[in-house]
Amino acid sequence: MTARAADRARYDRATAHLDAPLAIVDLDAFDANADDLRRRAGGKPIRVASKSVRCRALLERVLARDGFQGVMSFTLAESLWLARSGFDDVLLAYPSADRAGFAELAADPKLASAVTVMVDDVAQLDLIDAARDGGREVVRVCLELDTSLRLLGGRVRIGARRSPLHSPAQLAELARSVARRPGFRLVGVMAYEGHVAGVGDAVAGRPLRSRAVRLMQAAARRELAERRAAVVRAVRAVAPNLEFVNGGGTGSVQHTAAEDAVTEIAAGSGLYLPRLFDNYTSFTGRPAALFAQPVVRRPGVGVVTVLGGGYPASGAAGPDRLPVPHLPEGLAYDPQEGPGEVQTPLLGPPADDLLIGDKVWFRHAKAGELCERFDVLHLIEGDTVTATVPTYRGEGHTFL
């Protein structure tokens, strides 16, 4: 029996009393992935990206482990909710225009001490001030550095379009604006190198593209390490008591951790290990989050139909954004239909061994987005469901 077949047998036994559709997290794999992230971080604390987990119970589980410290959130409403729930170190990784949220933040000492907001423009500071509604609490601020690699005098740009702040001088100028402004305190700098951390460099069947990605990423790491160090020096000249410099992502943990200027690493997807992280040379992990759909039809030889399953991931549309049939091995989508809103035909020899009501296990393309489809996660240890915990959705929250 292969390792994947053994996993399927465990998951089927553990969930035999449960009807699909359902979602699970294999805690043995989750914990092993957490250990791998910690090993790669080389002693620097890992801030957990909540958008890649979207389950309070699992955020609490990983933060209870050595090597993990703090949450990186994705909306202000989520940040305030987490802070009210007892998370005392929440870094909002994206600028917000949530005026009501900022009014709440500025009026509550507990929230203001727990939540740090992201800015990359003076206009964002203006919005926060206009939203205070009398609140006088000091708002903790982090600046975001644009990590994109610029070549040929800027005519070629590689990397996500995030912050407009690219140079040390630009970061230092905004740092001075924060320092001069009552009601704000600059506490951190963040830089997410998505073109390194979030792009696979070993795509099956595409050796030339994979080689090009590795060359690009090596050049990007060298350029960013030098520029990030210069940025941190420039910002510390304005704010010598800077508390943290955050960088990285699941795909670049060990590389970012090697930079002296970086004090903490961001990661989250590596805990669940969705399918987009199968194409990396820098690390391997174990798929921990899966969902099951029930077989509801047998249209013919070599074909079964499961209920639903059309759960595409965000990003540029393409086959890599689709869930992938994982267990049993050997099933594939009908290219004329793909995963459907209500039904999904699957082709392959294993289909003939599946009966009505059997489960087919899938992996989502991304990590936390799976939790937008399910109210609960069934936590599996060995071949037993040991707990069932709500996702954000199950707690009544869909922040985006």
mmCIF file with all atom_site columns, N, CA, C and O in Angstrom, residues 330-361:
data_model
loop_
_atom_site.group_PDB
_atom_site.id
_atom_site.type_symbol
_atom_site.label_atom_id
_atom_site.label_alt_id
_atom_site.label_comp_id
_atom_site.label_asym_id
_atom_site.label_entity_id
_atom_site.label_seq_id
_atom_site.pdbx_PDB_ins_code
_atom_site.Cartn_x
_atom_site.Cartn_y
_atom_site.Cartn_z
_atom_site.occupancy
_atom_site.B_iso_or_equiv
_atom_site.pdbx_formal_charge
_atom_site.auth_seq_id
_atom_site.auth_comp_id
_atom_site.auth_asym_id
_atom_site.auth_atom_id
_atom_site.pdbx_PDB_model_num
ATOM 1   N N  . GLY A 1 330 ? -5.201  8.676  -9.260  1.00 0.00 ? 330 GLY A N  1
ATOM 2   C CA . GLY A 1 330 ? -5.500  8.291  -10.636 1.00 0.00 ? 330 GLY A CA 1
ATOM 3   C C  . GLY A 1 330 ? -6.774  8.864  -11.204 1.00 0.00 ? 330 GLY A C  1
ATOM 4   O O  . GLY A 1 330 ? -7.119  8.569  -12.355 1.00 0.00 ? 330 GLY A O  1
ATOM 5   N N  . LEU A 1 331 ? -7.476  9.705  -10.467 1.00 0.00 ? 331 LEU A N  1
ATOM 6   C CA . LEU A 1 331 ? -8.673  10.352 -10.993 1.00 0.00 ? 331 LEU A CA 1
ATOM 7   C C  . LEU A 1 331 ? -8.317  11.716 -11.577 1.00 0.00 ? 331 LEU A C  1
ATOM 8   O O  . LEU A 1 331 ? -7.407  12.394 -11.111 1.00 0.00 ? 331 LEU A O  1
ATOM 9   N N  . ALA A 1 332 ? -9.055  12.126 -12.599 1.00 0.00 ? 332 ALA A N  1
ATOM 10  C CA . ALA A 1 332 ? -8.815  13.418 -13.248 1.00 0.00 ? 332 ALA A CA 1
ATOM 11  C C  . ALA A 1 332 ? -10.146 13.999 -13.691 1.00 0.00 ? 332 ALA A C  1
ATOM 12  O O  . ALA A 1 332 ? -11.149 13.293 -13.859 1.00 0.00 ? 332 ALA A O  1
ATOM 13  N N  . TYR A 1 333 ? -10.159 15.306 -13.905 1.00 0.00 ? 333 TYR A N  1
ATOM 14  C CA . TYR A 1 333 ? -11.359 15.969 -14.391 1.00 0.00 ? 333 TYR A CA 1
ATOM 15  C C  . TYR A 1 333 ? -11.629 15.605 -15.849 1.00 0.00 ? 333 TYR A C  1
ATOM 16  O O  . TYR A 1 333 ? -10.705 15.341 -16.628 1.00 0.00 ? 333 TYR A O  1
ATOM 17  N N  . ASP A 1 334 ? -12.896 15.632 -16.214 1.00 0.00 ? 334 ASP A N  1
ATOM 18  C CA . ASP A 1 334 ? -13.276 15.619 -17.616 1.00 0.00 ? 334 ASP A CA 1
ATOM 19  C C  . ASP A 1 334 ? -12.904 16.987 -18.193 1.00 0.00 ? 334 ASP A C  1
ATOM 20  O O  . ASP A 1 334 ? -13.393 18.017 -17.714 1.00 0.00 ? 334 ASP A O  1
ATOM 21  N N  . PRO A 1 335 ? -12.016 17.055 -19.195 1.00 0.00 ? 335 PRO A N  1
ATOM 22  C CA . PRO A 1 335 ? -11.573 18.359 -19.690 1.00 0.00 ? 335 PRO A CA 1
ATOM 23  C C  . PRO A 1 335 ? -12.697 19.206 -20.269 1.00 0.00 ? 335 PRO A C  1
ATOM 24  O O  . PRO A 1 335 ? -12.549 20.430 -20.388 1.00 0.00 ? 335 PRO A O  1
ATOM 25  N N  . GLN A 1 336 ? -13.825 18.581 -20.629 1.00 0.00 ? 336 GLN A N  1
ATOM 26  C CA . GLN A 1 336 ? -14.956 19.342 -21.151 1.00 0.00 ? 336 GLN A CA 1
ATOM 27  C C  . GLN A 1 336 ? -15.800 19.982 -20.051 1.00 0.00 ? 336 GLN A C  1
ATOM 28  O O  . GLN A 1 336 ? -16.599 20.874 -20.323 1.00 0.00 ? 336 GLN A O  1
ATOM 29  N N  . GLU A 1 337 ? -15.625 19.520 -18.804 1.00 0.00 ? 337 GLU A N  1
ATOM 30  C CA . GLU A 1 337 ? -16.469 20.024 -17.720 1.00 0.00 ? 337 GLU A CA 1
ATOM 31  C C  . GLU A 1 337 ? -15.682 20.631 -16.569 1.00 0.00 ? 337 GLU A C  1
ATOM 32  O O  . GLU A 1 337 ? -16.082 21.655 -16.010 1.00 0.00 ? 337 GLU A O  1
ATOM 33  N N  . GLY A 1 338 ? -14.572 20.015 -16.172 1.00 0.00 ? 338 GLY A N  1
ATOM 34  C CA . GLY A 1 338 ? -13.844 20.498 -15.014 1.00 0.00 ? 338 GLY A CA 1
ATOM 35  C C  . GLY A 1 338 ? -14.663 20.348 -13.747 1.00 0.00 ? 338 GLY A C  1
ATOM 36  O O  . GLY A 1 338 ? -15.700 19.673 -13.729 1.00 0.00 ? 338 GLY A O  1
ATOM 37  N N  . PRO A 1 339 ? -14.235 20.971 -12.640 1.00 0.00 ? 339 PRO A N  1
ATOM 38  C CA . PRO A 1 339 ? -15.002 20.896 -11.392 1.00 0.00 ? 339 PRO A CA 1
ATOM 39  C C  . PRO A 1 339 ? -16.232 21.787 -11.478 1.00 0.00 ? 339 PRO A C  1
ATOM 40  O O  . PRO A 1 339 ? -16.140 22.946 -11.888 1.00 0.00 ? 339 PRO A O  1
ATOM 41  N N  . GLY A 1 340 ? -17.388 21.260 -11.109 1.00 0.00 ? 340 GLY A N  1
ATOM 42  C CA . GLY A 1 340 ? -18.633 21.974 -11.323 1.00 0.00 ? 340 GLY A CA 1
ATOM 43  C C  . GLY A 1 340 ? -19.233 22.577 -10.081 1.00 0.00 ? 340 GLY A C  1
ATOM 44  O O  . GLY A 1 340 ? -18.888 22.233 -8.952  1.00 0.00 ? 340 GLY A O  1
ATOM 45  N N  . GLU A 1 341 ? -20.175 23.472 -10.309 1.00 0.00 ? 341 GLU A N  1
ATOM 46  C CA . GLU A 1 341 ? -20.871 24.135 -9.212  1.00 0.00 ? 341 GLU A CA 1
ATOM 47  C C  . GLU A 1 341 ? -21.661 23.133 -8.380  1.00 0.00 ? 341 GLU A C  1
ATOM 48  O O  . GLU A 1 341 ? -21.687 23.219 -7.148  1.00 0.00 ? 341 GLU A O  1
ATOM 49  N N  . VAL A 1 342 ? -22.306 22.166 -9.062  1.00 0.00 ? 342 VAL A N  1
ATOM 50  C CA . VAL A 1 342 ? -23.151 21.199 -8.358  1.00 0.00 ? 342 VAL A CA 1
ATOM 51  C C  . VAL A 1 342 ? -22.678 19.769 -8.560  1.00 0.00 ? 342 VAL A C  1
ATOM 52  O O  . VAL A 1 342 ? -22.860 18.924 -7.690  1.00 0.00 ? 342 VAL A O  1
ATOM 53  N N  . GLN A 1 343 ? -22.045 19.461 -9.692  1.00 0.00 ? 343 GLN A N  1
ATOM 54  C CA . GLN A 1 343 ? -21.534 18.109 -9.881  1.00 0.00 ? 343 GLN A CA 1
ATOM 55  C C  . GLN A 1 343 ? -20.226 18.151 -10.650 1.00 0.00 ? 343 GLN A C  1
ATOM 56  O O  . GLN A 1 343 ? -19.979 19.065 -11.423 1.00 0.00 ? 343 GLN A O  1
ATOM 57  N N  . THR A 1 344 ? -19.384 17.147 -10.393 1.00 0.00 ? 344 THR A N  1
ATOM 58  C CA . THR A 1 344 ? -18.068 17.059 -11.016 1.00 0.00 ? 344 THR A CA 1
ATOM 59  C C  . THR A 1 344 ? -17.815 15.637 -11.482 1.00 0.00 ? 344 THR A C  1
ATOM 60  O O  . THR A 1 344 ? -17.642 14.733 -10.649 1.00 0.00 ? 344 THR A O  1
ATOM 61  N N  . PRO A 1 345 ? -17.787 15.403 -12.807 1.00 0.00 ? 345 PRO A N  1
ATOM 62  C CA . PRO A 1 345 ? -17.397 14.086 -13.297 1.00 0.00 ? 345 PRO A CA 1
ATOM 63  C C  . PRO A 1 345 ? -15.894 13.870 -13.139 1.00 0.00 ? 345 PRO A C  1
ATOM 64  O O  . PRO A 1 345 ? -15.100 14.795 -13.352 1.00 0.00 ? 345 PRO A O  1
ATOM 65  N N  . LEU A 1 346 ? -15.502 12.670 -12.759 1.00 0.00 ? 346 LEU A N  1
ATOM 66  C CA . LEU A 1 346 ? -14.102 12.307 -12.611 1.00 0.00 ? 346 LEU A CA 1
ATOM 67  C C  . LEU A 1 346 ? -13.837 11.055 -13.441 1.00 0.00 ? 346 LEU A C  1
ATOM 68  O O  . LEU A 1 346 ? -14.622 10.091 -13.413 1.00 0.00 ? 346 LEU A O  1
ATOM 69  N N  . LEU A 1 347 ? -12.701 11.071 -14.146 1.00 0.00 ? 347 LEU A N  1
ATOM 70  C CA . LEU A 1 347 ? -12.353 9.995  -15.053 1.00 0.00 ? 347 LEU A CA 1
ATOM 71  C C  . LEU A 1 347 ? -11.129 9.248  -14.560 1.00 0.00 ? 347 LEU A C  1
ATOM 72  O O  . LEU A 1 347 ? -10.246 9.846  -13.936 1.00 0.00 ? 347 LEU A O  1
ATOM 73  N N  . GLY A 1 348 ? -11.063 7.967  -14.848 1.00 0.00 ? 348 GLY A N  1
ATOM 74  C CA . GLY A 1 348 ? -9.884  7.176  -14.530 1.00 0.00 ? 348 GLY A CA 1
ATOM 75  C C  . GLY A 1 348 ? -10.241 5.802  -14.017 1.00 0.00 ? 348 GLY A C  1
ATOM 76  O O  . GLY A 1 348 ? -11.357 5.584  -13.512 1.00 0.00 ? 348 GLY A O  1
ATOM 77  N N  . PRO A 1 349 ? -9.315  4.846  -14.117 1.00 0.00 ? 349 PRO A N  1
ATOM 78  C CA . PRO A 1 349 ? -9.596  3.474  -13.671 1.00 0.00 ? 349 PRO A CA 1
ATOM 79  C C  . PRO A 1 349 ? -10.112 3.359  -12.244 1.00 0.00 ? 349 PRO A C  1
ATOM 80  O O  . PRO A 1 349 ? -10.969 2.499  -11.970 1.00 0.00 ? 349 PRO A O  1
ATOM 81  N N  . PRO A 1 350 ? -9.636  4.199  -11.268 1.00 0.00 ? 350 PRO A N  1
ATOM 82  C CA . PRO A 1 350 ? -10.157 4.048  -9.902  1.00 0.00 ? 350 PRO A CA 1
ATOM 83  C C  . PRO A 1 350 ? -11.662 4.268  -9.803  1.00 0.00 ? 350 PRO A C  1
ATOM 84  O O  . PRO A 1 350 ? -12.277 3.840  -8.828  1.00 0.00 ? 350 PRO A O  1
ATOM 85  N N  . ALA A 1 351 ? -12.239 4.945  -10.791 1.00 0.00 ? 351 ALA A N  1
ATOM 86  C CA . ALA A 1 351 ? -13.676 5.207  -10.734 1.00 0.00 ? 351 ALA A CA 1
ATOM 87  C C  . ALA A 1 351 ? -14.487 3.918  -10.661 1.00 0.00 ? 351 ALA A C  1
ATOM 88  O O  . ALA A 1 351 ? -15.550 3.880  -10.016 1.00 0.00 ? 351 ALA A O  1
ATOM 89  N N  . ASP A 1 352 ? -13.987 2.870  -11.283 1.00 0.00 ? 352 ASP A N  1
ATOM 90  C CA . ASP A 1 352 ? -14.758 1.617  -11.319 1.00 0.00 ? 352 ASP A CA 1
ATOM 91  C C  . ASP A 1 352 ? -14.798 0.915  -9.975  1.00 0.00 ? 352 ASP A C  1
ATOM 92  O O  . ASP A 1 352 ? -15.602 -0.009 -9.779  1.00 0.00 ? 352 ASP A O  1
ATOM 93  N N  . ASP A 1 353 ? -13.936 1.316  -9.042  1.00 0.00 ? 353 ASP A N  1
ATOM 94  C CA . ASP A 1 353 ? -13.939 0.719  -7.703  1.00 0.00 ? 353 ASP A CA 1
ATOM 95  C C  . ASP A 1 353 ? -14.722 1.550  -6.694  1.00 0.00 ? 353 ASP A C  1
ATOM 96  O O  . ASP A 1 353 ? -14.813 1.167  -5.525  1.00 0.00 ? 353 ASP A O  1
ATOM 97  N N  . LEU A 1 354 ? -15.266 2.669  -7.143  1.00 0.00 ? 354 LEU A N  1
ATOM 98  C CA . LEU A 1 354 ? -15.991 3.556  -6.233  1.00 0.00 ? 354 LEU A CA 1
ATOM 99  C C  . LEU A 1 354 ? -17.485 3.275  -6.307  1.00 0.00 ? 354 LEU A C  1
ATOM 100 O O  . LEU A 1 354 ? -18.045 3.073  -7.386  1.00 0.00 ? 354 LEU A O  1
ATOM 101 N N  . LEU A 1 355 ? -18.126 3.293  -5.141  1.00 0.00 ? 355 LEU A N  1
ATOM 102 C CA . LEU A 1 355 ? -19.558 3.044  -5.032  1.00 0.00 ? 355 LEU A CA 1
ATOM 103 C C  . LEU A 1 355 ? -20.289 4.339  -4.689  1.00 0.00 ? 355 LEU A C  1
ATOM 104 O O  . LEU A 1 355 ? -19.687 5.309  -4.202  1.00 0.00 ? 355 LEU A O  1
ATOM 105 N N  . ILE A 1 356 ? -21.572 4.365  -4.941  1.00 0.00 ? 356 ILE A N  1
ATOM 106 C CA . ILE A 1 356 ? -22.382 5.504  -4.532  1.00 0.00 ? 356 ILE A CA 1
ATOM 107 C C  . ILE A 1 356 ? -22.212 5.716  -3.025  1.00 0.00 ? 356 ILE A C  1
ATOM 108 O O  . ILE A 1 356 ? -22.333 4.793  -2.228  1.00 0.00 ? 356 ILE A O  1
ATOM 109 N N  . GLY A 1 357 ? -21.907 6.952  -2.648  1.00 0.00 ? 357 GLY A N  1
ATOM 110 C CA . GLY A 1 357 ? -21.705 7.288  -1.241  1.00 0.00 ? 357 GLY A CA 1
ATOM 111 C C  . GLY A 1 357 ? -20.258 7.293  -0.808  1.00 0.00 ? 357 GLY A C  1
ATOM 112 O O  . GLY A 1 357 ? -19.933 7.825  0.265   1.00 0.00 ? 357 GLY A O  1
ATOM 113 N N  . ASP A 1 358 ? -19.353 6.692  -1.609  1.00 0.00 ? 358 ASP A N  1
ATOM 114 C CA . ASP A 1 358 ? -17.926 6.733  -1.269  1.00 0.00 ? 358 ASP A CA 1
ATOM 115 C C  . ASP A 1 358 ? -17.405 8.168  -1.360  1.00 0.00 ? 358 ASP A C  1
ATOM 116 O O  . ASP A 1 358 ? -17.963 9.015  -2.071  1.00 0.00 ? 358 ASP A O  1
ATOM 117 N N  . LYS A 1 359 ? -16.314 8.407  -0.666  1.00 0.00 ? 359 LYS A N  1
ATOM 118 C CA . LYS A 1 359 ? -15.711 9.736  -0.645  1.00 0.00 ? 359 LYS A CA 1
ATOM 119 C C  . LYS A 1 359 ? -14.536 9.810  -1.618  1.00 0.00 ? 359 LYS A C  1
ATOM 120 O O  . LYS A 1 359 ? -13.718 8.885  -1.695  1.00 0.00 ? 359 LYS A O  1
ATOM 121 N N  . VAL A 1 360 ? -14.451 10.929 -2.331  1.00 0.00 ? 360 VAL A N  1
ATOM 122 C CA . VAL A 1 360 ? -13.259 11.280 -3.096  1.00 0.00 ? 360 VAL A CA 1
ATOM 123 C C  . VAL A 1 360 ? -12.640 12.490 -2.412  1.00 0.00 ? 360 VAL A C  1
ATOM 124 O O  . VAL A 1 360 ? -13.334 13.478 -2.125  1.00 0.00 ? 360 VAL A O  1
ATOM 125 N N  . TRP A 1 361 ? -11.332 12.418 -2.146  1.00 0.00 ? 361 TRP A N  1
ATOM 126 C CA . TRP A 1 361 ? -10.635 13.457 -1.389  1.00 0.00 ? 361 TRP A CA 1
ATOM 127 C C  . TRP A 1 361 ? -9.889  14.388 -2.341  1.00 0.00 ? 361 TRP A C  1
ATOM 128 O O  . TRP A 1 361 ? -9.205  13.935 -3.250  1.00 0.00 ? 361 TRP A O  1
#
